[in-house]
Coordinates of C-alpha atoms in Angstrom, one line a residue:
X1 CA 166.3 114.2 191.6
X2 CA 163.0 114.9 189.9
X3 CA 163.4 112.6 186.5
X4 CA 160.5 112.6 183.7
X5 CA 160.8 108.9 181.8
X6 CA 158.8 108.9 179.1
X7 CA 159.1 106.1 176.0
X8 CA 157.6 105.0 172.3
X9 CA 156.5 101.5 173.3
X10 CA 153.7 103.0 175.3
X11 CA 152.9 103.8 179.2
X12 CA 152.1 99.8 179.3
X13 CA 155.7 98.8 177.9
X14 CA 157.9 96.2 180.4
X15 CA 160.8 98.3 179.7
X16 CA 158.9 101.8 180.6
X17 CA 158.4 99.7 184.1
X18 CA 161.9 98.2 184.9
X19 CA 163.4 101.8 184.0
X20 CA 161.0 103.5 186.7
X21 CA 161.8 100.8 189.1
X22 CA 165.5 101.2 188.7
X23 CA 165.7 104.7 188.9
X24 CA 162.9 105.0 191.6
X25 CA 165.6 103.2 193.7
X26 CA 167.7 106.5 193.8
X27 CA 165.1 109.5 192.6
X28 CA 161.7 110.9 192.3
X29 CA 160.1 110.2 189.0
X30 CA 157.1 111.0 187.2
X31 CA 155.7 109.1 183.8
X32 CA 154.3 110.7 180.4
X33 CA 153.9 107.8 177.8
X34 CA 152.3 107.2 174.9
X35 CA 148.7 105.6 175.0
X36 CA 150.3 102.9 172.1
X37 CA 153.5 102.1 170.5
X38 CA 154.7 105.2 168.5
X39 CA 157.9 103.1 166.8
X40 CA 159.5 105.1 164.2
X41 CA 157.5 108.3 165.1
X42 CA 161.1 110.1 165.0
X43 CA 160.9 114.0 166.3
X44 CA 157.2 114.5 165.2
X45 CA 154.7 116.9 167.5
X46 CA 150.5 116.9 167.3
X47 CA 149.5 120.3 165.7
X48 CA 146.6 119.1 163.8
X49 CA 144.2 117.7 166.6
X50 CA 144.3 117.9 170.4
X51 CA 146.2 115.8 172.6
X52 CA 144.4 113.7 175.2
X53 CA 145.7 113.2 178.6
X54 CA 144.5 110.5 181.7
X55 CA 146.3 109.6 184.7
X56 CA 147.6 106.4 185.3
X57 CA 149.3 104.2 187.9
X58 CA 152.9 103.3 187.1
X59 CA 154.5 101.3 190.1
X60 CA 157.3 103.1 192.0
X61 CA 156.4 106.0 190.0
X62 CA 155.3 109.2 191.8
X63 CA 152.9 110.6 189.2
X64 CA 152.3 109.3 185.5
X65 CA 150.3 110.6 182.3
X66 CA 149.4 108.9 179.6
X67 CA 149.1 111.3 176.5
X68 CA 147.7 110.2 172.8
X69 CA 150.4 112.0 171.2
X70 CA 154.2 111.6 170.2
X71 CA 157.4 110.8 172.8
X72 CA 158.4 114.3 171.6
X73 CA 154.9 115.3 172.9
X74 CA 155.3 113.8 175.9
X75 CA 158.2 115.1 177.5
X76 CA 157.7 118.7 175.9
X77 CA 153.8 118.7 177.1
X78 CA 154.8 116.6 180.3
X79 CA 157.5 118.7 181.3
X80 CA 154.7 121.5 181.4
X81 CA 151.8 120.0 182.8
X82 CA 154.4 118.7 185.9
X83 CA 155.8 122.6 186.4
X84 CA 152.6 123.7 186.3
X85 CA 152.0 121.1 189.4
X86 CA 155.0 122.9 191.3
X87 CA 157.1 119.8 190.2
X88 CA 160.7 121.0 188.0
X89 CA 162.4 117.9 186.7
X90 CA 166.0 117.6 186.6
X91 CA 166.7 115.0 183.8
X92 CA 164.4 113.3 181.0
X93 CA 164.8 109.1 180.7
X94 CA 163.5 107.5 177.7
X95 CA 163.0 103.8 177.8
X96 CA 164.0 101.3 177.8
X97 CA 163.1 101.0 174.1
X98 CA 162.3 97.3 172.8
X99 CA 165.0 96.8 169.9
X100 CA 168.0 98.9 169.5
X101 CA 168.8 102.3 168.4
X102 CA 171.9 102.7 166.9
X103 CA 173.5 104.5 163.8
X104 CA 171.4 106.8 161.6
X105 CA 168.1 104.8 163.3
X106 CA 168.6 107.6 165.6
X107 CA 166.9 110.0 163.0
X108 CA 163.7 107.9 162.9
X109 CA 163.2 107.0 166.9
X110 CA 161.1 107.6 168.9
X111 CA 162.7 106.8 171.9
X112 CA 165.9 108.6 171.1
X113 CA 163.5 111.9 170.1
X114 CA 161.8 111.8 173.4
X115 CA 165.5 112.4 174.9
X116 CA 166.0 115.1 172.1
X117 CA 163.3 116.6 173.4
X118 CA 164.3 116.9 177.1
X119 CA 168.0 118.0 175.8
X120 CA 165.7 120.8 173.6
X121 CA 164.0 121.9 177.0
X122 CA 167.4 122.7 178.7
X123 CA 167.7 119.1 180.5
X124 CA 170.1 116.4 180.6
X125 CA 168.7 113.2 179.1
X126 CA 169.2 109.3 178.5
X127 CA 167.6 107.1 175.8
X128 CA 168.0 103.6 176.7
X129 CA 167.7 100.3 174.6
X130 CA 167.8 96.6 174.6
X131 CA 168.6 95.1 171.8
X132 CA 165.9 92.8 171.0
X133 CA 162.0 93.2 169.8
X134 CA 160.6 91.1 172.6
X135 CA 163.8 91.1 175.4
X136 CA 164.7 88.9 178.1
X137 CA 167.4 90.8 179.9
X138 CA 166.7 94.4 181.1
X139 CA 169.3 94.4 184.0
X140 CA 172.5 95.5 182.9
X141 CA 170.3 98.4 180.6
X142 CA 168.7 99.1 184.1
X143 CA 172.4 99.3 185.9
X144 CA 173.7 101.6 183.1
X145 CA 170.8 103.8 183.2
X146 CA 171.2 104.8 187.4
X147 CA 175.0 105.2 186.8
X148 CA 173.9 107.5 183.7
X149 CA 171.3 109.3 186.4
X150 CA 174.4 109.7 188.4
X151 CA 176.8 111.8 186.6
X152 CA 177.5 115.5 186.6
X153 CA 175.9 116.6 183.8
X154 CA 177.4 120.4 184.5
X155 CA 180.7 119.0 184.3
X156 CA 179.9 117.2 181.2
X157 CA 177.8 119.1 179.4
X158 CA 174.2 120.2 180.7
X159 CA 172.0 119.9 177.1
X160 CA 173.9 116.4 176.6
X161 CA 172.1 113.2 175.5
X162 CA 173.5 109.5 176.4
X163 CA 172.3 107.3 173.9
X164 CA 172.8 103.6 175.5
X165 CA 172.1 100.4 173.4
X166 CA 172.4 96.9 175.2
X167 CA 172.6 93.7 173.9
X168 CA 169.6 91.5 174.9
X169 CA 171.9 89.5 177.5
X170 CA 172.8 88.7 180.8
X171 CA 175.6 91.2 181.9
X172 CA 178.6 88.7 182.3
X173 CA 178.0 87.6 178.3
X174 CA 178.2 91.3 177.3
X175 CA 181.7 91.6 176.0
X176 CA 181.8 95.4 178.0
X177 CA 180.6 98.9 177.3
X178 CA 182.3 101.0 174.6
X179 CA 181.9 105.4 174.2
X180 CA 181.4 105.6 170.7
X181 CA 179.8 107.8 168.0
X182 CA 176.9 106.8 165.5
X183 CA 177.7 104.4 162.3
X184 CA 175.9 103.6 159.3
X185 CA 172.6 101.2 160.3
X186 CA 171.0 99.7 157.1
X187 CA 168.7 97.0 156.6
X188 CA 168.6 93.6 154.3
X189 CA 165.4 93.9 151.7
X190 CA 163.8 96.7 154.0
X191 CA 161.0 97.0 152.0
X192 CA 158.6 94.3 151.7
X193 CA 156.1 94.3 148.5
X194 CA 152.7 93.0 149.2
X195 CA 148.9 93.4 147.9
X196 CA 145.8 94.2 150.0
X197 CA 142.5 92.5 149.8
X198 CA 141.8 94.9 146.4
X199 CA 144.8 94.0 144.7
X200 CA 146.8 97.5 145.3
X201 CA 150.5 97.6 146.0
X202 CA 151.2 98.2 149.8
X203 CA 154.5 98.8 151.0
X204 CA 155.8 98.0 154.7
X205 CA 159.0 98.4 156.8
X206 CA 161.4 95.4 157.3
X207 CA 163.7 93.0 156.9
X208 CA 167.1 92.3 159.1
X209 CA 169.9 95.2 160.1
X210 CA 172.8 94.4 157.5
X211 CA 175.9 92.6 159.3
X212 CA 179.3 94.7 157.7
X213 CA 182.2 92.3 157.3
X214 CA 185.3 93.7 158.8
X215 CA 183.8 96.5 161.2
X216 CA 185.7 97.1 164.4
X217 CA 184.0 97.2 167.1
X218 CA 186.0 100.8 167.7
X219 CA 184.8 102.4 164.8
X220 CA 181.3 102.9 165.9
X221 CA 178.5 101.5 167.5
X222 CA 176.9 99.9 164.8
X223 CA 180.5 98.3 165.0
X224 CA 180.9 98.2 168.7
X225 CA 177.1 96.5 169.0
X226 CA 178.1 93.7 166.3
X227 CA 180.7 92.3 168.7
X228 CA 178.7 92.4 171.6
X229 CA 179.6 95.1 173.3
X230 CA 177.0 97.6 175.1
X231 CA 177.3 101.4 173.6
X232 CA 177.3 104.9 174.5
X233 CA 176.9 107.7 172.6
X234 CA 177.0 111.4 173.1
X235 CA 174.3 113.4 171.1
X236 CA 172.8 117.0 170.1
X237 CA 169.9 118.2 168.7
X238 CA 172.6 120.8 166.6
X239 CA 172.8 118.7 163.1
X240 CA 174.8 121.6 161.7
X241 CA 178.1 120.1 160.1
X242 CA 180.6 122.3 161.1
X243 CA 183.5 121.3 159.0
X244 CA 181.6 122.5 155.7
X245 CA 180.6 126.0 157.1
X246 CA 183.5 127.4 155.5
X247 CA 183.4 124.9 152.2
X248 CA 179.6 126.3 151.5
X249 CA 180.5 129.9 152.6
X250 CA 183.7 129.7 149.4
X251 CA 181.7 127.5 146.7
X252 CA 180.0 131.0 146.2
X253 CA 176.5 130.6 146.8
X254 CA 175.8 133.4 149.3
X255 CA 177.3 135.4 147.3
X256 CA 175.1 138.3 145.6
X257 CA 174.3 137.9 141.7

């Protein structure tokens, strides 16, 4: 197959290069990356400046872009500038991400957009993560990302997203891989107080992802990932909540005044 991989960590990222490696075992694939870490850039697309593109070598890749903008930029403008070189793809990788994406963390990453974004443009796609900032151990993320480029996707369902979070260890410590949908994900003192140079307030992003006492590991994979289990989780780009259609359509306010 023809596979786009794409990322947020950048088109320099170790993960970025283990994915195309493993995949490039099996498939044809082609890079658009980031030019820098977009963390936390969520679904967002460049409308308010031009984006920048320069080729680049990626080993064991075929072709690879790197583009100034967003991972949502890069597989929507990549999947164009590729067709318009005579070259369809046939799935969308993003990853492997450095730190994990589970729970509602979803809604803010980057890496699990990028996927979005190829599921948006009528192809299958895989976000892929390890669960650590700086990780040791990309194999077993590696091994569940070629069985994940392996599937029927017809079968299963052709727009689907795989959303797979690893622990950052060797595959016989991993206690095994659970199907799962998204949990909770919150942080402990997330946002850290600080002054600048000129004594104004500045705000910034932290603190450690809360630990919930007495979550199974098969309620979901916020739960699943605290007992050391790799996860996999089916997603859509259709945030409608179905079971409520009918709840809003009777509390009355469609109806006319």
């Amino acid at each position: 197959m023809n596979i786009l991989v794409s990322n947020d960590d950048g088109i320099g990222s170790d993960g970025l290069g283990e994915l195309v490696r493993t995949l490039a075992s099996e498939n044809n694939i082609y890079v658009c990356a980031p030019d820098s870490e977009r963390s936390g850039a969520g679904h967002g697309i460049t409308i308010a400046e031009p984006v920048s593109v320069t080729e680049m070598d990626v080993p064991a890749a075929k072709k690879a872009y790197m583009m100034s903008g967003t991972p949502a930029d890069c597989v929507k403008m990549g999947l164009d500038l590729f067709a318009d070189e005579g070259i369809a793809m046939d799935m969308v990788f993003s990853g492997i991400n450095s730190g994990s994406n589970l729970g509602t963390d979803t809604l803010y990453s980057g890496t699990v957009s990028a996927a979005l974004e190829g599921s948006i443009c009528g192809l299958p796609a895989v976000a892929v993560s390890v669960g650590a900032i700086m990780p040791k151990h990309y194999e077993f993320a590696s091994e569940l990302a070629l069985r994940a480029s392996r599937l029927d996707f017809q079968e299963i369902g052709d727009r689907l997203v795989l959303n797979i979070n690893v622990p950052d260890l060797p595959k016989v410590k991993v206690t095994g891989v659970k199907v799962t949908k998204l949990g909770m994900r919150e942080y402990y003192k997330w946002n850290v107080r600080s002054t600048d140079e000129d004594g104004r307030l500045t705000l910034c992003y932290g603190g450690d992802p809360v630990h919930y006492e007495g979550l199974d590991a098969d309620s979901n994979d916020v739960g699943a990932a605290q007992h050391g289990y790799a996860t996999i989780t089916p997603l859509h780009f259709d945030l409608t909540s179905y079971p409520l259609i009918d709840k809003v359509r009777d509390s009355g306010i469609a109806d006319e005044g």
